[in-house]
Coordinates of N, CA and C in Angstrom, one line a residue:
X1302 N 20.7 4.5 27.8 CA 19.8 3.5 27.2 C 18.4 4.2 26.9
X1303 N 18.0 4.0 25.5 CA 16.8 4.1 25.3 C 15.7 3.4 25.8
X1304 N 14.7 4.1 26.6 CA 13.7 3.1 27.1 C 12.7 2.3 26.2
X1305 N 12.4 1.1 26.4 CA 12.0 0.4 25.4 C 10.3 1.0 25.0
X1306 N 9.7 1.7 26.0 CA 8.3 2.2 25.7 C 8.5 3.4 24.8
X1307 N 9.8 4.0 24.5 CA 9.9 5.0 23.3 C 10.7 4.6 22.3
X1308 N 11.2 3.4 21.9 CA 11.5 2.7 20.9 C 10.5 2.9 19.6
X1309 N 10.9 3.8 18.7 CA 9.8 3.5 17.3 C 10.3 2.6 16.5
X1310 N 9.7 1.5 15.9 CA 9.8 0.5 14.8 C 9.2 1.0 13.4
X1311 N 9.8 1.1 12.8 CA 9.5 1.5 11.4 C 9.1 0.2 10.5
X1312 N 7.9 0.0 10.2 CA 7.6 -1.1 9.4 C 7.6 -0.9 8.0
X1313 N 8.5 -1.4 7.2 CA 8.8 -1.1 5.9 C 8.2 -2.0 4.7
X1314 N 7.3 -1.8 3.9 CA 6.8 -2.7 3.2 C 6.9 -2.4 1.6
X1315 N 7.8 -3.3 1.0 CA 7.9 -3.2 -0.4 C 6.8 -3.7 -1.4
X1316 N 6.3 -3.0 -2.3 CA 5.0 -3.5 -3.1 C 5.4 -3.4 -4.5
X1317 N 5.0 -4.3 -5.1 CA 4.6 -4.3 -6.8 C 3.4 -5.3 -6.8
X1318 N 2.5 -4.6 -7.2 CA 1.0 -5.2 -7.6 C 0.6 -6.0 -6.4
X1319 N 0.5 -5.3 -5.3 CA 0.0 -6.0 -4.1 C -1.5 -5.7 -3.6
X1320 N -2.1 -5.1 -4.5 CA -3.5 -4.6 -4.2 C -4.4 -5.8 -3.7
X1321 N -4.2 -7.1 -3.8 CA -5.1 -8.0 -3.3 C -4.7 -8.4 -1.8
X1322 N -3.5 -7.9 -1.3 CA -3.2 -8.3 -0.1 C -3.1 -7.1 0.8
X1323 N -2.3 -5.8 0.4 CA -2.0 -4.6 1.1 C -3.2 -4.2 2.1
X1324 N -4.3 -4.1 1.9 CA -5.4 -3.4 2.7 C -5.4 -4.3 3.9
X1325 N -5.2 -5.7 3.8 CA -5.1 -6.6 5.0 C -3.9 -6.3 5.9
X1326 N -2.8 -6.3 5.2 CA -1.7 -6.2 5.8 C -1.3 -5.1 6.5
X1327 N -1.7 -3.8 6.1 CA -1.8 -2.5 6.8 C -2.8 -2.7 7.8
X1328 N -4.2 -3.2 7.6 CA -4.9 -3.3 8.7 C -4.4 -4.2 9.8
X1329 N -3.6 -5.1 9.7 CA -3.0 -5.9 10.7 C -2.0 -5.0 11.3
X1330 N -1.1 -4.4 10.8 CA -0.1 -3.5 11.2 C -0.8 -2.3 12.2
X1331 N -2.0 -1.9 11.9 CA -2.5 -1.0 12.7 C -3.3 -1.4 13.8
X1332 N -3.3 -2.8 14.1 CA -3.9 -3.4 15.2 C -2.7 -3.6 16.2
X1333 N -1.5 -3.7 15.9 CA -0.4 -3.8 16.9 C -0.5 -2.7 17.9
X1334 N 0.0 -3.2 19.0 CA 0.2 -2.3 20.0 C 1.5 -1.7 20.2
X1335 N 1.9 -0.5 20.4 CA 3.4 -0.2 20.3 C 3.7 1.2 19.6
X1336 N 4.7 1.6 19.4 CA 5.2 3.0 18.9 C 5.8 2.4 17.6
X1337 N 4.7 2.6 16.4 CA 5.2 2.0 15.1 C 4.9 3.2 14.1
X1338 N 5.7 3.0 13.0 CA 5.2 3.9 11.8 C 5.2 2.9 10.5
X1339 N 4.5 3.0 9.4 CA 4.2 2.2 8.6 C 4.7 3.2 7.2
X1340 N 5.5 2.2 6.5 CA 6.0 2.7 5.2 C 5.8 1.9 4.2
X1341 N 5.1 2.4 3.0 CA 5.0 1.5 1.9 C 5.9 2.2 0.7
X1342 N 6.6 1.2 0.2 CA 7.4 1.6 -0.8 C 7.0 0.9 -2.1
X1343 N 6.3 1.6 -3.2 CA 5.9 1.1 -4.3 C 7.0 1.0 -5.4
X1344 N 7.0 0.1 -6.2 CA 8.2 -0.3 -7.2 C 7.5 -0.1 -8.6
X1345 N 6.6 0.6 -8.7 CA 5.8 0.8 -10.1 C 4.7 -0.1 -10.4
X1346 N 3.9 -0.2 -9.4 CA 2.5 -1.1 -9.5 C 1.6 -0.6 -10.7
X1347 N 0.9 -1.6 -11.3 CA 0.0 -1.5 -12.5 C -1.3 -1.5 -12.0
X1348 N -1.7 -2.0 -10.7 CA -2.6 -2.0 -10.1 C -3.2 -1.0 -9.0
X1349 N -4.0 -1.2 -8.2 CA -4.3 -0.1 -7.3 C -3.5 -0.2 -5.8
X1350 N -2.6 -0.9 -5.8 CA -1.7 -0.9 -4.7 C -1.4 0.7 -4.2
X1351 N -1.0 1.5 -4.9 CA -0.8 2.8 -4.3 C -2.0 3.4 -3.7
X1352 N -3.2 3.3 -4.5 CA -4.5 3.7 -4.3 C -4.8 3.3 -2.7
X1353 N -4.7 2.2 -2.6 CA -5.1 1.2 -1.3 C -4.1 1.9 -0.1
X1354 N -3.0 2.1 -0.4 CA -1.8 2.6 0.6 C -2.3 3.9 0.9
X1355 N -2.9 5.0 0.0 CA -3.3 6.2 0.1 C -4.3 6.4 0.9
X1356 N -5.4 5.2 0.9 CA -6.6 5.3 1.7 C -6.6 5.2 3.3
X1357 N -5.1 4.9 3.7 CA -4.8 4.9 5.2 C -3.9 6.3 5.4
X1358 N -4.5 7.5 5.9 CA -3.8 8.6 6.0 C -2.6 8.5 6.9
X1359 N -2.6 7.4 7.8 CA -1.2 7.1 8.7 C -0.1 6.7 8.0
X1360 N -0.3 6.0 6.8 CA 0.7 5.3 6.1 C 1.7 6.3 5.4
X1361 N 2.9 6.3 5.3 CA 3.7 7.1 4.5 C 4.2 6.3 3.2
X1362 N 3.6 7.1 2.1 CA 3.9 6.4 0.9 C 5.1 6.9 0.0
X1363 N 5.9 5.9 -0.6 CA 6.8 6.4 -1.5 C 7.1 5.6 -2.9
X1364 N 7.6 6.1 -3.7 CA 7.9 5.3 -5.0 C 9.2 5.2 -5.4
X1365 N 9.9 4.1 -5.6 CA 11.3 4.2 -5.9 C 11.3 3.1 -7.2
X1366 N 12.6 2.8 -7.3 CA 13.1 1.9 -8.4 C 12.5 0.5 -8.1
X1367 N 12.2 -0.1 -9.2 CA 11.7 -1.7 -8.9 C 12.9 -2.2 -8.3
X1368 N 12.6 -3.2 -7.5 CA 13.4 -4.2 -7.1 C 13.4 -4.2 -5.3
X1369 N 13.2 -5.4 -4.8 CA 13.1 -5.4 -3.6 C 14.2 -4.8 -2.6
X1370 N 15.5 -4.8 -3.0 CA 16.5 -4.1 -2.2 C 16.5 -2.8 -2.5
X1371 N 16.3 -2.2 -3.5 CA 16.3 -0.7 -3.9 C 15.1 -0.2 -3.0
X1372 N 13.8 -0.7 -2.9 CA 12.6 -0.4 -2.3 C 12.9 -0.4 -0.8
X1373 N 13.5 -1.3 -0.2 CA 13.8 -1.6 1.2 C 14.6 -0.4 1.6
X1374 N 15.8 -0.4 0.8 CA 16.9 0.8 1.2 C 15.9 2.2 1.3
X1375 N 15.3 2.3 0.0 CA 14.4 3.8 0.1 C 13.8 3.9 1.3
X1376 N 12.9 2.9 1.9 CA 12.2 3.0 3.2 C 13.0 3.3 4.2
X1377 N 14.2 2.5 4.2 CA 15.1 2.8 5.6 C 15.5 4.2 5.7
X1378 N 15.7 4.8 4.4 CA 16.4 6.2 4.5 C 15.3 7.1 4.8
X1379 N 14.0 6.7 4.5 CA 12.9 7.7 4.9 C 12.4 7.3 6.4
X1380 N 12.8 6.2 7.0 CA 12.3 5.8 8.4 C 12.8 6.6 9.4
X1381 N 12.1 6.8 10.5 CA 12.3 7.5 11.7 C 12.6 6.8 12.7
X1382 N 12.2 5.5 12.8 CA 12.4 4.4 14.1 C 13.8 4.0 14.3
X1383 N 14.0 3.9 15.7 CA 15.3 3.2 15.6 C 15.6 1.8 15.4
X1384 N 14.4 1.3 15.1 CA 14.6 -0.1 14.7 C 13.8 -0.2 13.3
X1385 N 14.3 -1.2 12.3 CA 13.6 -1.2 11.1 C 13.3 -2.6 10.9
X1386 N 11.7 -2.8 10.7 CA 11.3 -4.2 10.5 C 10.7 -4.2 8.9
X1387 N 11.3 -5.1 8.2 CA 11.0 -5.4 6.5 C 10.1 -6.3 6.5
X1388 N 8.7 -6.0 6.1 CA 7.5 -6.9 5.9 C 7.1 -7.3 4.6
X1389 N 7.1 -8.3 4.2 CA 6.4 -8.5 2.8 C 4.8 -8.2 2.9
X1390 N 4.4 -7.9 1.7 CA 2.9 -7.2 1.8 C 2.0 -8.1 1.8
X1391 N 2.3 -9.5 2.1 CA 1.4 -10.7 2.1 C 1.6 -11.5 3.5
X1392 N 2.1 -10.7 4.3 CA 2.5 -11.4 5.5 C 1.9 -10.5 6.9
X1393 N 1.3 -11.5 7.8 CA 0.7 -10.7 9.0 C 1.8 -11.0 10.2
X1394 N 2.0 -9.8 10.9 CA 2.5 -9.8 12.2 C 2.0 -10.4 13.3
X1395 N 2.4 -11.1 14.3 CA 1.7 -11.5 15.7 C 1.3 -10.1 16.5
X1396 N 0.3 -10.2 17.3 CA -0.1 -9.0 18.0 C 0.9 -8.7 19.2
X1397 N 2.0 -9.4 20.0 CA 2.7 -9.0 20.6 C 4.2 -8.5 19.8
X1398 N 4.1 -8.3 18.7 CA 5.5 -8.0 17.8 C 6.3 -6.8 18.6
X1399 N 5.8 -5.7 19.1 CA 6.3 -4.8 19.7 C 7.1 -5.3 20.9
X1400 N 6.5 -5.8 21.8 CA 7.3 -6.5 22.9 C 8.3 -7.5 22.4
X1401 N 8.1 -8.5 21.6 CA 9.1 -9.6 21.0 C 10.2 -8.8 20.4
X1402 N 10.2 -7.9 19.7 CA 11.2 -7.2 19.0 C 12.3 -6.3 20.0
X1403 N 11.4 -5.5 20.8 CA 12.1 -4.7 22.0 C 12.9 -5.4 23.1
X1404 N 12.4 -6.5 23.3 CA 12.8 -7.3 24.2 C 14.1 -8.2 23.9
X1405 N 13.9 -8.5 22.5 CA 15.0 -9.3 21.9 C 16.2 -8.1 21.9
X1406 N 15.9 -6.9 21.4 CA 17.1 -6.0 21.0 C 17.6 -5.4 22.4
X1407 N 16.9 -5.5 23.6 CA 17.4 -5.2 24.8 C 18.8 -6.3 25.1
X1408 N 18.8 -7.4 24.7 CA 19.7 -8.3 25.1 C 21.0 -8.0 24.7
X1409 N 22.0 -8.3 25.4 CA 23.5 -8.0 25.2 C 23.8 -8.4 23.7
X1410 N 24.5 -7.8 22.9 CA 25.2 -7.8 21.5 C 24.0 -8.3 20.6
X1411 N 22.7 -8.4 20.9 CA 21.8 -8.5 19.8 C 21.5 -7.3 18.9
X1412 N 21.5 -7.4 17.9 CA 21.5 -6.5 17.1 C 20.3 -6.5 15.9
X1413 N 19.8 -7.6 15.8 CA 18.6 -8.0 14.9 C 18.1 -9.5 15.0
X1414 N 17.1 -9.7 13.9 CA 16.6 -11.1 14.1 C 15.5 -11.0 13.1
X1415 N 14.5 -12.2 13.3 CA 13.5 -12.5 12.6 C 12.3 -13.2 13.5
X1416 N 11.2 -13.6 12.6 CA 10.2 -14.4 13.3 C 10.5 -15.8 12.8
X1417 N 9.6 -16.6 13.4 CA 9.6 -17.8 12.9 C 8.5 -17.8 11.6
X1418 N 8.0 -18.8 11.1 CA 7.1 -18.5 9.8 C 6.3 -19.8 9.8
X1419 N 4.6 -19.3 9.5 CA 3.7 -20.2 9.1 C 3.2 -19.8 7.8
X1420 N 2.7 -20.8 7.0 CA 2.4 -20.5 5.6 C 0.7 -20.7 5.7
X1421 N -0.2 -19.9 5.2 CA -1.6 -20.3 5.1 C -2.1 -21.3 4.5
X1422 N -1.5 -22.4 4.2 CA -1.9 -23.4 3.4 C -1.4 -24.5 4.1
X1423 N -2.4 -25.6 4.2 CA -1.9 -27.0 4.8 C -1.4 -28.0 3.8
X1424 N -0.2 -28.4 4.3 CA 0.5 -29.5 3.5 C 1.6 -29.9 4.6
X1425 N 2.0 -31.3 4.2 CA 3.0 -31.8 5.3 C 4.4 -31.3 4.9
X1426 N 4.7 -30.9 3.8 CA 6.0 -30.5 3.6 C 5.9 -28.9 3.9
X1427 N 4.9 -28.0 4.0 CA 5.1 -26.7 4.5 C 4.9 -26.7 6.0
X1428 N 4.4 -27.8 6.6 CA 4.6 -27.9 8.0 C 5.7 -28.2 8.5
X1429 N 6.6 -29.1 7.8 CA 8.0 -29.3 8.0 C 8.9 -27.8 7.7
X1430 N 8.5 -27.2 6.7 CA 9.4 -25.7 6.3 C 9.1 -25.0 7.4
X1431 N 7.8 -24.8 8.1 CA 7.5 -24.0 9.1 C 8.3 -24.3 10.3
X1432 N 8.2 -25.8 10.5 CA 9.1 -26.2 12.0 C 10.6 -25.6 11.8
X1433 N 11.3 -25.9 10.6 CA 12.5 -25.6 10.4 C 12.9 -24.2 10.5
X1434 N 11.9 -23.2 10.4 CA 11.9 -21.8 10.4 C 12.5 -21.3 11.7
X1435 N 12.4 -22.2 12.9 CA 12.8 -21.6 14.1 C 14.2 -21.5 14.5
X1436 N 15.0 -22.3 13.3 CA 16.4 -22.3 13.6 C 17.0 -20.9 12.9
X1437 N 18.1 -20.2 13.8 CA 18.4 -19.0 13.4 C 19.6 -19.1 12.5
X1438 N 19.6 -19.7 11.5 CA 20.4 -20.0 10.4 C 20.2 -19.3 9.0
X1439 N 21.0 -18.9 8.2 CA 20.7 -18.1 6.9 C 19.8 -19.1 6.1
X1440 N 20.1 -20.5 6.1 CA 19.7 -21.3 5.4 C 17.9 -21.5 5.6
X1441 N 17.6 -21.1 7.0 CA 16.2 -21.2 7.3 C 15.5 -19.7 7.8
X1442 N 16.3 -18.8 7.1 CA 15.6 -17.6 7.4 C 15.9 -16.6 6.1
X1443 N 14.5 -16.0 5.8 CA 14.5 -15.5 4.6 C 13.5 -14.2 4.8
X1444 N 13.4 -13.5 3.8 CA 12.7 -12.2 3.8 C 11.1 -12.2 4.5
X1445 N 10.7 -13.2 4.2 CA 9.2 -13.3 4.3 C 9.2 -13.7 5.6
X1446 N 10.2 -14.0 6.6 CA 10.1 -14.0 8.1 C 10.1 -12.9 8.8
X1447 N 10.3 -11.8 8.1 CA 10.0 -10.5 8.6 C 11.3 -10.2 9.3
X1448 N 12.4 -9.7 8.9 CA 13.6 -9.5 9.1 C 13.6 -8.1 10.0
X1449 N 14.3 -7.8 11.0 CA 14.4 -6.6 11.9 C 15.7 -6.4 12.5
X1450 N 16.0 -5.2 12.3 CA 17.6 -4.7 12.7 C 17.4 -3.3 13.2
X1451 N 18.4 -2.9 13.8 CA 18.7 -1.7 14.5 C 19.1 -0.8 13.3
X1452 N 18.4 0.4 13.4 CA 18.7 1.4 12.6 C 20.1 1.7 12.3
X1453 N 20.8 1.9 13.2 CA 22.2 2.4 13.2 C 23.1 1.3 12.7
X1454 N 22.8 -0.2 13.1 CA 23.5 -1.0 12.4 C 23.3 -1.2 11.0
X1455 N 21.9 -1.1 10.5 CA 21.5 -1.4 9.1 C 22.4 -0.2 8.5
X1456 N 22.5 1.0 8.7 CA 23.2 2.2 8.3 C 24.7 1.8 8.1
X1457 N 25.1 1.3 9.3 CA 26.7 1.1 9.4 C 27.4 0.2 8.2
X1458 N 26.2 -0.9 7.7 CA 26.9 -2.0 6.9 C 26.2 -1.4 5.4
X1459 N 25.6 -0.2 5.5 CA 25.3 0.2 4.0 C 24.1 -0.3 3.5
X1460 N 23.4 -0.9 4.4 CA 21.9 -1.6 3.8 C 21.8 -2.6 3.1
X1461 N 20.9 -2.9 2.4 CA 20.7 -4.2 1.4 C 21.6 -3.8 0.3
X1462 N 22.3 -4.8 -0.4 CA 23.3 -4.8 -1.4 C 22.0 -4.9 -2.7
X1463 N 22.2 -4.0 -3.6 CA 21.3 -3.9 -4.7 C 21.5 -4.8 -5.6
X1464 N 21.1 -5.9 -5.3 CA 21.2 -7.1 -6.1 C 19.7 -7.6 -6.4
X1465 N 19.5 -8.4 -7.6 CA 18.0 -8.3 -8.0 C 17.5 -9.7 -7.1
X1466 N 18.1 -10.3 -6.3 CA 17.7 -11.6 -5.7 C 18.6 -11.9 -4.4
X1467 N 18.0 -12.7 -3.4 CA 18.7 -13.2 -2.5 C 19.3 -12.1 -1.5
X1468 N 18.8 -10.7 -1.8 CA 19.2 -9.8 -0.8 C 19.0 -9.9 0.8
X1469 N 17.8 -10.9 0.9 CA 17.7 -11.2 2.2 C 19.0 -11.9 3.2
X1470 N 19.4 -13.0 2.0 CA 20.2 -13.8 2.8 C 21.9 -13.2 2.8
X1471 N 22.2 -12.3 1.8 CA 23.3 -11.6 1.6 C 23.4 -10.7 2.9
X1472 N 22.4 -9.9 3.2 CA 22.5 -8.9 4.3 C 22.8 -9.7 5.8
X1473 N 22.2 -10.8 5.9 CA 22.3 -11.6 7.0 C 23.8 -11.8 7.3
X1474 N 24.5 -12.3 6.1 CA 25.8 -12.5 6.4 C 26.6 -11.5 7.0
X1475 N 26.3 -10.3 6.7 CA 27.0 -9.0 7.2 C 26.6 -8.8 8.5
X1476 N 25.3 -8.9 8.9 CA 24.7 -8.4 10.1 C 25.2 -9.5 11.2
X1477 N 25.3 -10.8 10.9 CA 25.7 -11.7 11.8 C 27.2 -11.5 12.2
X1478 N 28.0 -10.7 11.5 CA 29.2 -10.6 11.8 C 29.1 -9.2 12.7
X1479 N 28.2 -8.6 13.0 CA 28.1 -7.4 13.8 C 27.6 -7.7 15.0
X1480 N 26.7 -8.9 15.3 CA 26.4 -9.0 16.6 C 25.4 -10.3 16.5
X1481 N 24.6 -10.4 17.3 CA 23.7 -11.7 17.6 C 22.5 -11.5 16.7
X1482 N 22.1 -12.3 15.8 CA 20.9 -11.9 14.8 C 20.1 -13.7 15.0
X1483 N 19.0 -13.3 15.7 CA 18.4 -14.4 16.5 C 16.8 -14.3 16.0
X1484 N 16.2 -15.4 16.1 CA 14.9 -15.8 16.0 C 13.8 -15.5 17.1
X1485 N 13.1 -14.7 17.2 CA 11.9 -14.6 18.2 C 10.9 -15.7 18.2
X1486 N 10.4 -16.1 19.6 CA 9.7 -17.4 19.6 C 8.5 -17.1 19.3
X1487 N 8.1 -16.7 18.1 CA 6.3 -16.5 17.4 C 6.6 -16.4 16.2
X1488 N 5.4 -16.5 15.4 CA 5.5 -16.7 14.1 C 4.6 -15.4 13.4
X1489 N 5.2 -15.1 12.1 CA 4.5 -14.3 11.1 C 3.6 -15.5 10.4
X1490 N 2.5 -14.8 9.8 CA 1.9 -15.7 8.7 C 1.6 -15.1 7.4
X1491 N 2.4 -16.1 6.6 CA 2.3 -15.5 5.0 C 1.8 -16.2 4.2
X1492 N 1.3 -15.8 3.0 CA 0.7 -16.6 2.0 C 1.3 -17.5 1.3
X1493 N 0.6 -18.8 1.0 CA 0.8 -19.7 0.4 C 0.7 -19.6 -1.0
X1494 N 0.2 -18.5 -1.7 CA -0.1 -18.2 -3.0 C 1.1 -18.6 -4.3
X1495 N 2.4 -18.7 -3.8 CA 3.5 -19.2 -4.6 C 3.3 -20.8 -4.7
X1496 N 3.0 -21.4 -3.7 CA 2.9 -22.8 -3.4 C 1.8 -23.4 -4.4
X1497 N 0.5 -22.4 -4.2 CA -0.8 -22.9 -4.7 C -0.4 -22.7 -6.6
X1498 N 0.2 -21.8 -6.8 CA 0.4 -21.4 -8.1 C 1.2 -22.4 -8.9
X1499 N 2.5 -22.7 -8.2 CA 3.5 -23.6 -8.9 C 3.6 -25.1 -8.5
X1500 N 2.7 -25.5 -7.2 CA 2.9 -26.8 -6.7 C 3.7 -26.9 -5.6
X1501 N 3.4 -27.4 -4.5 CA 4.1 -27.2 -3.2 C 5.7 -27.8 -3.4
X1502 N 5.6 -29.1 -3.8 CA 6.9 -29.7 -4.0 C 7.7 -29.2 -4.7
X1503 N 7.2 -28.8 -6.1 CA 8.0 -28.0 -7.2 C 8.5 -26.6 -6.5
X1504 N 7.5 -26.0 -6.0 CA 8.2 -24.6 -5.6 C 9.1 -24.7 -4.3
X1505 N 9.1 -25.8 -3.5 CA 10.1 -26.1 -2.4 C 11.4 -26.5 -2.8
X1506 N 11.4 -27.4 -3.8 CA 12.3 -27.9 -4.4 C 13.3 -26.9 -5.0
X1507 N 12.5 -25.9 -5.7 CA 13.1 -24.7 -6.4 C 13.7 -23.9 -5.6
X1508 N 13.1 -23.5 -4.5 CA 13.5 -22.8 -3.5 C 15.0 -23.2 -2.8
X1509 N 14.8 -24.4 -2.6 CA 16.1 -25.0 -2.0 C 17.4 -25.0 -3.0
X1510 N 17.1 -25.5 -4.2 CA 18.1 -25.5 -5.2 C 18.7 -24.0 -5.4
X1511 N 17.8 -23.1 -5.6 CA 18.4 -21.8 -5.8 C 19.1 -21.1 -4.7
X1512 N 18.9 -21.8 -3.5 CA 19.6 -20.9 -2.3 C 21.1 -21.9 -2.2
X1513 N 20.9 -23.2 -2.7 CA 22.0 -23.9 -2.8 C 23.1 -23.4 -3.8
X1514 N 22.4 -22.9 -5.0 CA 23.2 -22.4 -5.9 C 24.1 -21.1 -5.7
X1515 N 23.2 -20.3 -4.8 CA 23.8 -19.0 -4.3 C 24.8 -19.3 -3.5
X1516 N 24.7 -20.4 -2.4 CA 25.9 -20.6 -1.5 C 27.1 -21.2 -2.5
X1517 N 26.7 -21.6 -3.5 CA 27.9 -21.9 -4.2 C 28.5 -20.7 -5.4
X1518 N 28.0 -19.5 -4.7 CA 28.5 -18.2 -5.5 C 28.1 -18.0 -6.9
X1519 N 27.0 -18.6 -7.4 CA 26.5 -18.3 -8.2 C 25.5 -16.8 -8.2
X1520 N 25.9 -15.9 -9.0 CA 25.4 -14.5 -9.1 C 23.9 -14.6 -8.9
X1521 N 23.2 -13.7 -8.2 CA 22.0 -13.5 -7.7 C 21.2 -12.9 -9.3
X1522 N 21.9 -12.5 -10.1 CA 21.2 -11.9 -11.3 C 21.0 -13.2 -12.1
X1523 N 21.7 -14.3 -12.3 CA 21.4 -15.5 -13.0 C 20.5 -16.2 -12.5
X1524 N 20.3 -16.1 -10.9 CA 19.0 -16.9 -10.3 C 17.8 -16.3 -10.5
X1525 N 17.8 -15.0 -10.6 CA 16.3 -14.4 -10.6 C 15.4 -14.7 -11.5
X1526 N 15.9 -14.9 -12.7 CA 14.9 -15.3 -13.8 C 14.2 -16.6 -13.5
X1527 N 14.6 -17.3 -12.6 CA 13.6 -18.6 -12.3 C 12.8 -18.4 -10.9
X1528 N 12.6 -17.2 -10.5 CA 12.0 -16.7 -9.4 C 11.3 -15.5 -9.6
X1529 N 10.0 -15.7 -10.3 CA 9.1 -14.3 -10.4 C 8.6 -13.3 -9.5
X1530 N 8.4 -12.4 -9.8 CA 8.0 -11.4 -8.8 C 6.4 -11.8 -8.7
X1531 N 5.8 -11.4 -7.5 CA 4.2 -11.5 -7.5 C 3.5 -10.5 -8.4
X1532 N 2.3 -10.8 -8.7 CA 1.6 -9.7 -9.2 C 1.4 -10.0 -10.6

């Protein structure tokens, strides 16, 4: 068995026009205690995203085909870690991330999981949304919750499906068949920019509606047009 202190966690950050967030996100990752590597995979940004990533000599930077699933798969292919941690560019990890993940994956049959979620915008509906994020269910677990998985398991299932949307839910269905996929008892903090831009109620209603349609087997390519990329 690999000793906990020797496990490397590869933090993979897909980016598209994330110059306004990336510096703080990388800075947050660099403050974490533990054996990490940081990988940024850009999908063709038109702003200074790549320049910001390059200002950190320790960060590995790659460019791939646009699309979160494609970018995450590319990052995973280049990763050296035994554990892959998929992190949105506007999301901050808790300082005890390393111990939370390694201790979780030491448990019998645990192959991955995610964090609970807090949003940096105060609103009763978002407080409820955050509370629901404690449940280890597909309906309450998304990419901005910082999904992590053992590298060997990720490879064995072929990584993310190269679909334009809902790749975070789709991969969970396959992962949960391979072992235990659970939430850790701590939170990541993510930006509420989409709720500020589109309205909290409207955005939450849209999110729930799209997930329901996906569960009714509507293809993600049809759903993606209702959900724009950042930037």
